Coordinates of C-alpha atoms in Angstrom, one line a residue:
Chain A
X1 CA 36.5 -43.3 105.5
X2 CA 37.4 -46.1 107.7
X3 CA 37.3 -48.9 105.0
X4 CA 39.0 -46.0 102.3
X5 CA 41.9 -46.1 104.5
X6 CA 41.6 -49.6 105.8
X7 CA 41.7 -50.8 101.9
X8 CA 44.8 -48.3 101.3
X9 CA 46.6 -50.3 103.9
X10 CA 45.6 -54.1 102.0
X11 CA 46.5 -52.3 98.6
X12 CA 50.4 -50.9 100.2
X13 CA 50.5 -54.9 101.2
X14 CA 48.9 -55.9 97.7
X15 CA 51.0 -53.7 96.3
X16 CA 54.4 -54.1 97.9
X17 CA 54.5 -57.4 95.7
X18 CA 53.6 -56.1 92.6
X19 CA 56.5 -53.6 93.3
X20 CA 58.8 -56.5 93.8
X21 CA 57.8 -58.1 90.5
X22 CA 58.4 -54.6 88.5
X23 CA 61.8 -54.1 89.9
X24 CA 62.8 -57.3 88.6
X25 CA 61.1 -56.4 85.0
X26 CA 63.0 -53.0 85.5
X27 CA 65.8 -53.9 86.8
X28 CA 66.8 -56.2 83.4
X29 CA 65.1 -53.1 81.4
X30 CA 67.2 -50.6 82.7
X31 CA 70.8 -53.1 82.4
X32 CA 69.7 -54.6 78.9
X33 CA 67.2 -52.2 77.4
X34 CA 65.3 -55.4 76.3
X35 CA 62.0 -56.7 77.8
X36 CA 61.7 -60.2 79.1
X37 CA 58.7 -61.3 78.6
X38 CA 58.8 -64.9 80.1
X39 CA 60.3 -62.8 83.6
X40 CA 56.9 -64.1 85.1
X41 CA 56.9 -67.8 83.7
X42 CA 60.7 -67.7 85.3
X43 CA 59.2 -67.7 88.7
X44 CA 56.3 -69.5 87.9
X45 CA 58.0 -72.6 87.2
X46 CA 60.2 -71.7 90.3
X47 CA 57.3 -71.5 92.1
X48 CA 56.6 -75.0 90.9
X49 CA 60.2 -75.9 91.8
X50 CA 59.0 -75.3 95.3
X51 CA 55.6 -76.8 95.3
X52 CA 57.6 -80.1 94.2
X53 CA 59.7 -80.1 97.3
X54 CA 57.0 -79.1 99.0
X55 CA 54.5 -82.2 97.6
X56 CA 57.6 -84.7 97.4
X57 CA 59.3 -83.9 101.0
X58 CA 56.8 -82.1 102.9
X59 CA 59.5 -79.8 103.5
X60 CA 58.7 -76.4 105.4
X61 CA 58.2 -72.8 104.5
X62 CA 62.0 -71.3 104.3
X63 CA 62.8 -75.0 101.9
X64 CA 59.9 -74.1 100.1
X65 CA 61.3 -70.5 99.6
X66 CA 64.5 -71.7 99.1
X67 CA 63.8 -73.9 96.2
X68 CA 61.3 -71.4 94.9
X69 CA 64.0 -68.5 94.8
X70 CA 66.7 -71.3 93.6
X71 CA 64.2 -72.3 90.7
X72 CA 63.7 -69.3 89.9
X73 CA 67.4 -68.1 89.4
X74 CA 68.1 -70.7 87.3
X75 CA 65.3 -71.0 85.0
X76 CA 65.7 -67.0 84.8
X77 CA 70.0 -68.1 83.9
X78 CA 68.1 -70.3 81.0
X79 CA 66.6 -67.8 79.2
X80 CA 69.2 -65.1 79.7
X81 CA 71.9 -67.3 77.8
X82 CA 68.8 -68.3 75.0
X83 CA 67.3 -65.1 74.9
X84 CA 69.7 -62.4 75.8
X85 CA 73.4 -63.8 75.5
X86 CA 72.9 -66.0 72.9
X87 CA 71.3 -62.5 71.0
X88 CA 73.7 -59.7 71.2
X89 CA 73.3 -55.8 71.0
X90 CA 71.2 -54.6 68.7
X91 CA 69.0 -56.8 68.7
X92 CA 65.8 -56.1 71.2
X93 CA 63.2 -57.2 69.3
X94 CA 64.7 -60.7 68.8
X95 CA 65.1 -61.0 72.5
X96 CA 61.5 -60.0 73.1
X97 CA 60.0 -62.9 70.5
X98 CA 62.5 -65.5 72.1
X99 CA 61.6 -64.7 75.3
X100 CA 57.7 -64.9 74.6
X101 CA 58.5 -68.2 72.9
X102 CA 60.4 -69.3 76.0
X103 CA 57.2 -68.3 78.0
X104 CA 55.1 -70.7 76.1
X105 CA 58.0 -73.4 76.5
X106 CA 57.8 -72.9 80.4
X107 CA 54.3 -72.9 80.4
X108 CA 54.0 -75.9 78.0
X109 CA 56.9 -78.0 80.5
X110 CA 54.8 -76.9 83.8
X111 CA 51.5 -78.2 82.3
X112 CA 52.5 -81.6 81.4
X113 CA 54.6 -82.0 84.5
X114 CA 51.5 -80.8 86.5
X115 CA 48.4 -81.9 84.6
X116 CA 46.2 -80.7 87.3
X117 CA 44.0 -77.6 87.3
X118 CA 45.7 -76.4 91.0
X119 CA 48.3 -77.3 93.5
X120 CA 48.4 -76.7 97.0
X121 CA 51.5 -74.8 98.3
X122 CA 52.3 -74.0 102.2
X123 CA 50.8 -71.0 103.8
X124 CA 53.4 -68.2 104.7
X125 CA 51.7 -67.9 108.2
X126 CA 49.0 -68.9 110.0
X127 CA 48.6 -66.2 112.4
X128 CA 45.3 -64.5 113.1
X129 CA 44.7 -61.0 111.9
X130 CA 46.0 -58.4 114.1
X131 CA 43.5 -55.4 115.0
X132 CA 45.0 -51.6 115.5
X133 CA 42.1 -49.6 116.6
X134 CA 39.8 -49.8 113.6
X135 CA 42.4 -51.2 111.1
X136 CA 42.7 -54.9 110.9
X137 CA 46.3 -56.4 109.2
X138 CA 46.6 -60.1 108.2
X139 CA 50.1 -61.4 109.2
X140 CA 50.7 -62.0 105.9
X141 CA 50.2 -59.1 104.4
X142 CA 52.4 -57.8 107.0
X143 CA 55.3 -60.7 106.4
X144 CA 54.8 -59.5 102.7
X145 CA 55.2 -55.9 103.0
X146 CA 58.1 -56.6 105.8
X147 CA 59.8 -58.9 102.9
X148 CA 59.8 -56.2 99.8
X149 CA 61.0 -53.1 101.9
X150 CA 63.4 -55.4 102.9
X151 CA 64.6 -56.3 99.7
X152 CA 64.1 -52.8 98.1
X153 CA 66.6 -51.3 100.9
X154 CA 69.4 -54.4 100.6
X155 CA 68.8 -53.4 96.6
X156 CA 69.3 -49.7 97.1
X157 CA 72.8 -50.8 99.0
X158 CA 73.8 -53.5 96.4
X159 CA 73.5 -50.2 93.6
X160 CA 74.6 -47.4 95.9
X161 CA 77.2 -49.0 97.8
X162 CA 78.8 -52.1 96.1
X163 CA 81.3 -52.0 93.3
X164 CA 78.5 -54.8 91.5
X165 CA 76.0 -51.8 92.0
X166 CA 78.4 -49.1 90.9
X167 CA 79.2 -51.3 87.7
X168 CA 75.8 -52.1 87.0
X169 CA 74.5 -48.6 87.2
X170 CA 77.4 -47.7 84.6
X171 CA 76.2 -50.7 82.1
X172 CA 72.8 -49.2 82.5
X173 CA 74.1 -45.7 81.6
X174 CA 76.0 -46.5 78.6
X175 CA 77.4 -49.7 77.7
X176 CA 79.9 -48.5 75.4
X177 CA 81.1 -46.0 77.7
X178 CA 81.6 -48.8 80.0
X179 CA 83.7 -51.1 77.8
X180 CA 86.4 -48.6 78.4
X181 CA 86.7 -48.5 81.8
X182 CA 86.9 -52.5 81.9
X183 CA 84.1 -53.8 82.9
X184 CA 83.0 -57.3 81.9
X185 CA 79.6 -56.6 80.4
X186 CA 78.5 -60.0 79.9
X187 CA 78.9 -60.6 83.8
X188 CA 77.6 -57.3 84.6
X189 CA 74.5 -58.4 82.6
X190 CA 74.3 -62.4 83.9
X191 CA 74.7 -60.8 87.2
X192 CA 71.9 -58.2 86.9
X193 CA 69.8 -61.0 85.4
X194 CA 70.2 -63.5 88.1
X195 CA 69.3 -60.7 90.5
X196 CA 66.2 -60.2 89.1
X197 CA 65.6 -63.6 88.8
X198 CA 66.1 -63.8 92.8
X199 CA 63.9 -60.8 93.5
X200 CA 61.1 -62.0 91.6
X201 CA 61.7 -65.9 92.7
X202 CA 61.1 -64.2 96.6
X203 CA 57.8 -62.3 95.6
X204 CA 56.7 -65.2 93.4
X205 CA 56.6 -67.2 96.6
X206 CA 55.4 -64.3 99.1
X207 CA 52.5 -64.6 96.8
X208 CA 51.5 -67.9 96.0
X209 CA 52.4 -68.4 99.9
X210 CA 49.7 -66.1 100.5
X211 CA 47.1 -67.6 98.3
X212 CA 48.0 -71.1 99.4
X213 CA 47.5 -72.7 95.9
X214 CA 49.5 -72.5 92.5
X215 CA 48.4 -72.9 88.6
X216 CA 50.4 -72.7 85.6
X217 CA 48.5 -69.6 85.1
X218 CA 50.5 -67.6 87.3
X219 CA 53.4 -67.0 84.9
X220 CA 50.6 -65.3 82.9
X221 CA 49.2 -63.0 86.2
X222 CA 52.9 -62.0 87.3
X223 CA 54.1 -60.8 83.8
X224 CA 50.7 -58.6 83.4
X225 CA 51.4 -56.8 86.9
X226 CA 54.8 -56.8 86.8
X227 CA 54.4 -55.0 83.2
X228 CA 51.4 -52.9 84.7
X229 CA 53.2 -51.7 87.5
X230 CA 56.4 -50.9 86.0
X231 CA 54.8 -49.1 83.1
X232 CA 52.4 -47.0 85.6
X233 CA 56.2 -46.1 87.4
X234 CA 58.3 -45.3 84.3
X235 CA 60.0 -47.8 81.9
X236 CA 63.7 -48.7 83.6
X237 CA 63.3 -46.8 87.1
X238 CA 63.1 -48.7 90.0
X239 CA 61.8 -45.9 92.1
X240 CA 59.4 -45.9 89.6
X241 CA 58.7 -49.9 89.8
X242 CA 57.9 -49.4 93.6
X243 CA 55.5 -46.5 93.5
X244 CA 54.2 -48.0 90.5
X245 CA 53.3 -51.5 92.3
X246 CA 52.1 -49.7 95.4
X247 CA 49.8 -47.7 93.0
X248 CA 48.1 -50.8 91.4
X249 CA 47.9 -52.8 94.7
X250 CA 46.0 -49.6 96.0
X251 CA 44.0 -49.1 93.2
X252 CA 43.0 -52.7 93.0
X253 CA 42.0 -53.0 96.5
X254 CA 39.6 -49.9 96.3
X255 CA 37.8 -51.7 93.3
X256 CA 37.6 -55.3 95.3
X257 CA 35.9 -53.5 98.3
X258 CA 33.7 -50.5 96.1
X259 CA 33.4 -52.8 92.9
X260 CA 33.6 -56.0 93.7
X261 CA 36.1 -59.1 92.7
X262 CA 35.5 -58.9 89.3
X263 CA 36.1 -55.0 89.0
X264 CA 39.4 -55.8 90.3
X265 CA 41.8 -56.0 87.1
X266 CA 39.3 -54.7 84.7
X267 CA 40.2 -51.3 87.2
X268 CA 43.9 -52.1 86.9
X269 CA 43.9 -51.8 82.7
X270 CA 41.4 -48.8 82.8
X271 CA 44.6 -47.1 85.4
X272 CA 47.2 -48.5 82.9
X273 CA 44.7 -47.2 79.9
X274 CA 44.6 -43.9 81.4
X275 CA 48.7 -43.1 82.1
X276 CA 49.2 -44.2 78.6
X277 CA 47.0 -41.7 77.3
X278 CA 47.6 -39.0 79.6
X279 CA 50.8 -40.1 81.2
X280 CA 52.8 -42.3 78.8
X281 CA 55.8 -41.8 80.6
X282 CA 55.1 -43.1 83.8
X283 CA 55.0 -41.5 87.4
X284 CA 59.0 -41.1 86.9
X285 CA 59.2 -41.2 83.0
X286 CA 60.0 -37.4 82.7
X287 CA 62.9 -38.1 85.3
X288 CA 64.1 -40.9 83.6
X289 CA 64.4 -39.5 79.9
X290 CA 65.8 -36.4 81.6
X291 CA 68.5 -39.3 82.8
X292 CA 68.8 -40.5 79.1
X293 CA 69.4 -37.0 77.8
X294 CA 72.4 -36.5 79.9
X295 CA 73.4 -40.0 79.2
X296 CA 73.5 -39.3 75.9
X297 CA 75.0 -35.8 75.3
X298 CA 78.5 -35.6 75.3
X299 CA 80.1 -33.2 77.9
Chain B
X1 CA 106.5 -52.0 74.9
X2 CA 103.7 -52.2 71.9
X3 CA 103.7 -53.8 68.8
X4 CA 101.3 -54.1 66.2
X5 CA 101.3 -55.8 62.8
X6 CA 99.6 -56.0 59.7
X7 CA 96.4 -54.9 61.7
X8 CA 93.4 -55.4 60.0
X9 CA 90.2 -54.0 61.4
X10 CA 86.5 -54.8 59.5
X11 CA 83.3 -53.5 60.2
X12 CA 81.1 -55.7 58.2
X13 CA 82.2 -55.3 54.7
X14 CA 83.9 -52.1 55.2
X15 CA 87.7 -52.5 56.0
X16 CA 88.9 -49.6 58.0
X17 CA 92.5 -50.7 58.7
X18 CA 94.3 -52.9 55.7
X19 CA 97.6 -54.3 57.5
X20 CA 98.7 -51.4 59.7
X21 CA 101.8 -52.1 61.6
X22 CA 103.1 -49.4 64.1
X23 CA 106.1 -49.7 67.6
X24 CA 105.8 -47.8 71.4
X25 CA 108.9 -48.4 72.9
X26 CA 108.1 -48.3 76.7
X27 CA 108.3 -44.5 78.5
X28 CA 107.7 -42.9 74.4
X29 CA 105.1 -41.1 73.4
X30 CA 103.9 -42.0 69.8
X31 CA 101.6 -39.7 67.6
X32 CA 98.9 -41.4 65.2
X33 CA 97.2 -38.6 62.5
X34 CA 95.5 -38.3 60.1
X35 CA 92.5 -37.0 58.6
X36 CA 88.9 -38.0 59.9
X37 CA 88.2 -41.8 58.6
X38 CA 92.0 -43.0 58.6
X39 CA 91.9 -45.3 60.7
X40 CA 93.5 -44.2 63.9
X41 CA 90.3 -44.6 66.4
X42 CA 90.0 -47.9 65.1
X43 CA 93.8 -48.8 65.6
X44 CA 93.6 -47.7 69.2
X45 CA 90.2 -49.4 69.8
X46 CA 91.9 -52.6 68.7
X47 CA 94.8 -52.3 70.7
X48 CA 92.2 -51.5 73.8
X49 CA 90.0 -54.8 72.6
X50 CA 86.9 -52.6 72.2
X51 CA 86.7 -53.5 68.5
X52 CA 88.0 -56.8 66.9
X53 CA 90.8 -57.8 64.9
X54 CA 90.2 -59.1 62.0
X55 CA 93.9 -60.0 61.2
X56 CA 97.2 -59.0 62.5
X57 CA 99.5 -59.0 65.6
X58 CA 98.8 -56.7 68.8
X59 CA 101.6 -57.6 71.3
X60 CA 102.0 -56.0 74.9
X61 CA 105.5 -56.6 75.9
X62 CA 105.5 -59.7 73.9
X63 CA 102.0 -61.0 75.3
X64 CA 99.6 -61.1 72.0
X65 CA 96.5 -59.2 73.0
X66 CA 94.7 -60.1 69.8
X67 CA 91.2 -62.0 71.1
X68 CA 90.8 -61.0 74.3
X69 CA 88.5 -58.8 76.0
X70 CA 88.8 -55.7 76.5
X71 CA 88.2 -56.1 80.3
X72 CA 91.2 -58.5 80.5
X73 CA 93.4 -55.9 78.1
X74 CA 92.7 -53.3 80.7
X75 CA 93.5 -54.9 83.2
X76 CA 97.0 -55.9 81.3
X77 CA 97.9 -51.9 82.0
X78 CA 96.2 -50.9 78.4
X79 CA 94.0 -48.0 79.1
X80 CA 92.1 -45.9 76.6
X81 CA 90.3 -42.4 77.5
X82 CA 88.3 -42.6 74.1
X83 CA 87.4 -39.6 71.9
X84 CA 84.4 -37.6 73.0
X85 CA 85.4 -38.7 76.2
X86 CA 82.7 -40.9 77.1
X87 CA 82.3 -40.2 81.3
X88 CA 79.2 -41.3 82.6
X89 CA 76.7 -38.0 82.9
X90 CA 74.3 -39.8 86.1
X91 CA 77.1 -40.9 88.2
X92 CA 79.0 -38.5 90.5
X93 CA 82.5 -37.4 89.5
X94 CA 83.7 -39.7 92.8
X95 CA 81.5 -42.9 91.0
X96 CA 83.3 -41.8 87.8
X97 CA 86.7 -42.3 89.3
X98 CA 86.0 -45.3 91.3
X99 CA 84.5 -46.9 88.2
X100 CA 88.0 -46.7 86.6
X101 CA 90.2 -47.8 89.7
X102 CA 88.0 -50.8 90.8
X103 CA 89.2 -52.1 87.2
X104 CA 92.7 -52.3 88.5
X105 CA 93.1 -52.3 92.3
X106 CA 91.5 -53.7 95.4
X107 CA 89.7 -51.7 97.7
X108 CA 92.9 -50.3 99.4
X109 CA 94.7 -49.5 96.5
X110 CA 91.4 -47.7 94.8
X111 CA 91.6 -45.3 97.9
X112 CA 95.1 -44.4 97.3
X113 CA 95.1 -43.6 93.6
X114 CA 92.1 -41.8 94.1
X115 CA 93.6 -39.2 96.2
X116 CA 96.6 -39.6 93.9
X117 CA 95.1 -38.5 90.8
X118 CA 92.9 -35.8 92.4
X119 CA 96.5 -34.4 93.8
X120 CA 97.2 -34.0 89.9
X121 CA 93.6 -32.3 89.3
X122 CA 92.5 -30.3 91.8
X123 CA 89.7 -29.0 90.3
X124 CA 87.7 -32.3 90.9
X125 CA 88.7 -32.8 94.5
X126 CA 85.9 -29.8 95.3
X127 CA 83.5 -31.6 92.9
X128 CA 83.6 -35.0 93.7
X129 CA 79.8 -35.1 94.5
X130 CA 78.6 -33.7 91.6
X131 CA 77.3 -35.3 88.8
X132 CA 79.3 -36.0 85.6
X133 CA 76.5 -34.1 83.3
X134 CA 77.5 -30.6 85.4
X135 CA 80.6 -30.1 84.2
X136 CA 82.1 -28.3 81.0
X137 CA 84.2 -29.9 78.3
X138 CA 87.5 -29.0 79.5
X139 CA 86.3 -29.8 83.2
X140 CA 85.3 -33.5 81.9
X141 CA 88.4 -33.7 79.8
X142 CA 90.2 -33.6 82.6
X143 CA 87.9 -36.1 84.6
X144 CA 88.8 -38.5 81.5
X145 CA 92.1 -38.1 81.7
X146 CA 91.8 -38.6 85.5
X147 CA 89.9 -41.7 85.3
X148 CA 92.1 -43.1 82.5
X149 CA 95.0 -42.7 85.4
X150 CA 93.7 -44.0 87.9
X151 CA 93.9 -46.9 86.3
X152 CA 97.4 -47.1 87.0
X153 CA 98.1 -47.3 83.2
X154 CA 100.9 -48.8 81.7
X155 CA 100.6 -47.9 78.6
X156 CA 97.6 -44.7 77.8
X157 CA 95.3 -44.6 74.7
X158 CA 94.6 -40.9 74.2
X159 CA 92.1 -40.5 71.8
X160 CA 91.3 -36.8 70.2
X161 CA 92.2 -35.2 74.1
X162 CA 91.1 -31.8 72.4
X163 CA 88.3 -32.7 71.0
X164 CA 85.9 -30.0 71.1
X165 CA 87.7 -28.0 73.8
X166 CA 88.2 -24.2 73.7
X167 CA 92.2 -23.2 73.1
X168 CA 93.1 -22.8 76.7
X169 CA 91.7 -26.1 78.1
X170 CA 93.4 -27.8 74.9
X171 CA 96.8 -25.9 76.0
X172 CA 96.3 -27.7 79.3
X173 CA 96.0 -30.9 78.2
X174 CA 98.7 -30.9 76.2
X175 CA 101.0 -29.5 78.8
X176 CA 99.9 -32.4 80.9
X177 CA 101.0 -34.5 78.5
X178 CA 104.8 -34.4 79.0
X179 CA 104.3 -35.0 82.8
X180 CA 102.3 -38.0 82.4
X181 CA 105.1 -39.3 80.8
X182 CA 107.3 -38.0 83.6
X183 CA 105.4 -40.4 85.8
X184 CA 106.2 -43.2 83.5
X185 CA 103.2 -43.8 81.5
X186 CA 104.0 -44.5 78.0
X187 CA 101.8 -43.0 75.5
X188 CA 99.7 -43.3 72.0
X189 CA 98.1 -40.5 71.2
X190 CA 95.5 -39.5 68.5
X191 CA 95.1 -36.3 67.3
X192 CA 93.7 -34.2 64.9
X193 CA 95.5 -30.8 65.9
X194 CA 98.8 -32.2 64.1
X195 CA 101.4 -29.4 65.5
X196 CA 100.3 -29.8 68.6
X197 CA 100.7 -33.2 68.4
X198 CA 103.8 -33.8 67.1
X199 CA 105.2 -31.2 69.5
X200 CA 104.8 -33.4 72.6
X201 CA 105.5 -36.6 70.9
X202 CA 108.7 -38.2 70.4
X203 CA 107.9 -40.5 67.1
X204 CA 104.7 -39.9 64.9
X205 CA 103.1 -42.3 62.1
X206 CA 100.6 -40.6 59.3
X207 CA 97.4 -42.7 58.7
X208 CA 95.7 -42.3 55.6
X209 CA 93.0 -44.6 54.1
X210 CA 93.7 -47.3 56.9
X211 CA 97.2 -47.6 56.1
X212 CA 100.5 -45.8 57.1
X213 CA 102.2 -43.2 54.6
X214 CA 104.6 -42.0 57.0
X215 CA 106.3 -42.2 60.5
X216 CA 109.3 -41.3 61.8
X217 CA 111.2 -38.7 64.6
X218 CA 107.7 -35.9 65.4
X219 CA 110.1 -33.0 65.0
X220 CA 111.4 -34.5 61.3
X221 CA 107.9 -35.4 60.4
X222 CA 106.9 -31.5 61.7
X223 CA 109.1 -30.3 58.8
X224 CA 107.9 -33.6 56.3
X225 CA 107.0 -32.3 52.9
X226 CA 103.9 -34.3 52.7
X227 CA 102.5 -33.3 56.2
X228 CA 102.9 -29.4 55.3
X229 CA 100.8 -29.7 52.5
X230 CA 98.2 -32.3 53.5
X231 CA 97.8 -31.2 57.4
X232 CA 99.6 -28.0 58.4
X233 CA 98.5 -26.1 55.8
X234 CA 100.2 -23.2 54.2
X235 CA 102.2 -22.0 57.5
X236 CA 105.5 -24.0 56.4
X237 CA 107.6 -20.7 57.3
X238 CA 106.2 -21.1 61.2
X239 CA 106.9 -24.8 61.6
X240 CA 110.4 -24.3 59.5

């Protein structure tokens, strides 16, 4: 019972990252109603951004993070005016192919510019584990999980209680609807794009902090469990995106410790496998097309 | 205050306006009908910079509006509350408001016209925390109206007001008409329910086909030949 719990705890850690990767997927989902697929190559190659600064200048952790965020933002800035700006409404499905051919673009630029197979990139802490009773935390983990609530909560007040929020939220609604009430759409969306961008820049290097190494591969790894975890919480809700992530994290740390490693995303398609066929929506996709419905009738 | 000329309006090969030209004088209140597919949604959405120009002259007090977007337009004092009235379902009726007055004043100013406006409509002062999708269509007509004022308009795009509503939340509308103007508001208003119409307006131009057949004094055009027959029907003895 001990461990069940104990691996509960490292899959809410796990997880709390995950969640920050699917609200940045969701976050451009629920704005544009358009899927980016190279969202995970965007912080990738920002993560590469900080590994540079990191090999070049031996600079420190909060540089590193900075130029890893930084990166981020504006490769995520790139493919928002190729992909998304450049394509107007209408057209989702061209924005999804651009954006997958942007991926292999990023991917393509990171490999030549780093031929080797790994990098090394600084360690977010080196702090010993802390023990409470029979539960053991790694600093980490902790730093990690400290970081995303963080970020969730300074989100919640940038929608809730910010004219930006207020704006975006009606842009997510109904874009047309918006149009009347003068809101610049295009900003509303570069905006909501460069947030996400941000978001995902901070758990692109919470993660790769924690592993201490990068490899072009990653672009690949965040885009799968961003995807995962925002589908397992409902397309476009960011409540959704959090339980989601925390769900996978969990779920994947009960298959490391009962399975072993190599169980460990075989168990996260079989979960994905299993809401699509029993739960398609998502945890909050009832909620959310309930949302849509409104949205759409006309009072 | 407004002036438009030779508008023309395309939507991909389809021309909905062919060289419309029409006059608000500032504090008036102009009437557009017409039957459904004349033209007059797209006119006002032109003048509001939802939808494009294709050719023509949209002037605001002498300041051509033609090209730029509509957030800019709105900001200009040109506010449209569009048919179906279009308020956002999720958001509260507070967020609903707010969305409209952050559009045209600063965080001080938003404050003020809010409790402005809800002076005018009472009703939404005891709703203000509930969402958009609760109310009826009379109820969010009047939070369309309201949100289109609290945008401090100078000059108010009323698009099919009575849409859908039943007879007595029509009647109110249109009484609130008059008083908006009161306030200094000048108006265009689209409109299906042609007496109606032309009983609050000063001036009134007939769409058909995407061009106008017809304008001239509302009560004149009321008595007009050409509008009996086409839009009032056989009641000419009531409107004589």
């Amino acid at each position: 019972m001990v461990d069940f719990v104990q691996n509960c705890f490292d899959g809410v850690m796990l997880g709390s990252s995950y969640a920050l990767l699917a609200i940045g997927f969701t976050l451009i989902f629920g704005v544009m109603r358009r899927l980016n697929l190279s969202y995970g190559p965007s912080i990738m190659l920002g993560a590469f951004v900080g590994t540079l600064v990191f090999l070049e200048f031996r600079a420190g952790g909060l540089a590193v993070a900075a130029a890893t965020v930084l990166g981020a933002v504006l490769v995520g800035i790139y493919v928002e005016r190729l992909c998304f700006w450049a394509i107007r409404q209408g057209a989702a499905v061209a924005s999804m192919v651009s954006s997958f051919a942007i991926w292999m673009q990023l991917e393509e630029i990171v490999t030549i510019a780093f031929p080797d197979r790994t990098y090394p990139f600084p360690p977010l802490t080196r702090a010993q584990p802390m023990d409470f009773g029979p539960f053991f935390f790694k600093v980490e983990n902790l730093v990690m999980f400290g970081c995303a609530v963080a970020l969730t909560l300074g989100l919640h007040l940038l929608l809730y209680r910010t004219r930006f929020g207020l704006r975006l939220r009606a842009v997510a609604e109904s874009p047309d609807a918006a149009r009347y009430m003068g809101i610049n759409i295009a900003a509303v969306t570069f905006l909501a794009f460069a947030c996400a961008s941000a978001i995902g820049g901070v758990a692109g290097y919470l993660i790769v902090a924690q592993d201490g190494q990068i490899t072009p591969l990653f672009g690949l790894w965040a885009t799968f469990k961003g995807l995962i975890a925002m589908m397992l919480g409902g397309m476009g809700s960011i409540p959704g995106a959090i339980l989601g992530g925390l769900l996978l994290g969990i779920v994947e740390a009960q298959s490391i410790w009962y399975l072993g490693t190599e169980f460990r995303d075989l168990c996260a398609y079989a979960l994905l496998f299993l809401f699509l066929v029993f739960r398609p929506g998502g945890l909050f996709g009832h909620a959310l097309a309930e949302r849509e419905r409104l949205a759409l009738r006309r009072v | 205050m407004l002036e438009v000329r030779d508008l023309v309006v395309n939507y991909g090969r389809i021309q909905a306006l062919h060289g419309v030209s029409l006059n608000v004088a500032e504090g008036e209140i102009v009437a557009l009908i017409g039957a459904n597919g004349a033209g007059k949604s797209s006119t006002m959405n032109a003048v509001s910079g939802v939808v494009r120009a294709s050719f023509g002259e949209i002037r605001l007090e002498g300041e051509e509006l033609v090209g730029h977007p509509a957030h800019r337009i709105f900001r200009r004092g040109v506010v449209q509350v569009p048919e179906g009235r279009l308020i956002f379902a999720n958001l509260t009726i507070e967020e609903n408001l707010r969305l409209a007055a952050a559009g045209a004043h600063d965080r001080r100013g938003e404050g003020e016209e809010l409790e402005r406006v809800l002076d005018l409509f009472p009703m939404l002062r005891q709703r203000l925390k509930d969402r958009g999708s609760s109310l009826s269509g009379g109820q969010a007509q009047m939070l369309a109206l309201a949100r289109g004022l609290i945008a401090a308009p100078r000059l108010l795009l009323l698009d099919e007001p009575s849409l859908g509503l039943a007879p007595l939340a029509a009647r109110e509308v249109f009484d609130l008409i008059p008083r908006l103007r009161e306030s200094g508001i000048t108006i265009l208003l689209v409109e299906q329910n042609v007496r109606q119409a032309l009983a609050v307006a000063d001036r009134g131009y007939v769409l058909e086909g995407g061009r106008i057949t017809l304008d001239g004094d509302a009560k004149e055009l009321l008595g007009h030949e050409l509008l009996v027959k086409s839009y009032l029907g056989i009641h000419r003895e009531e409107v004589a």
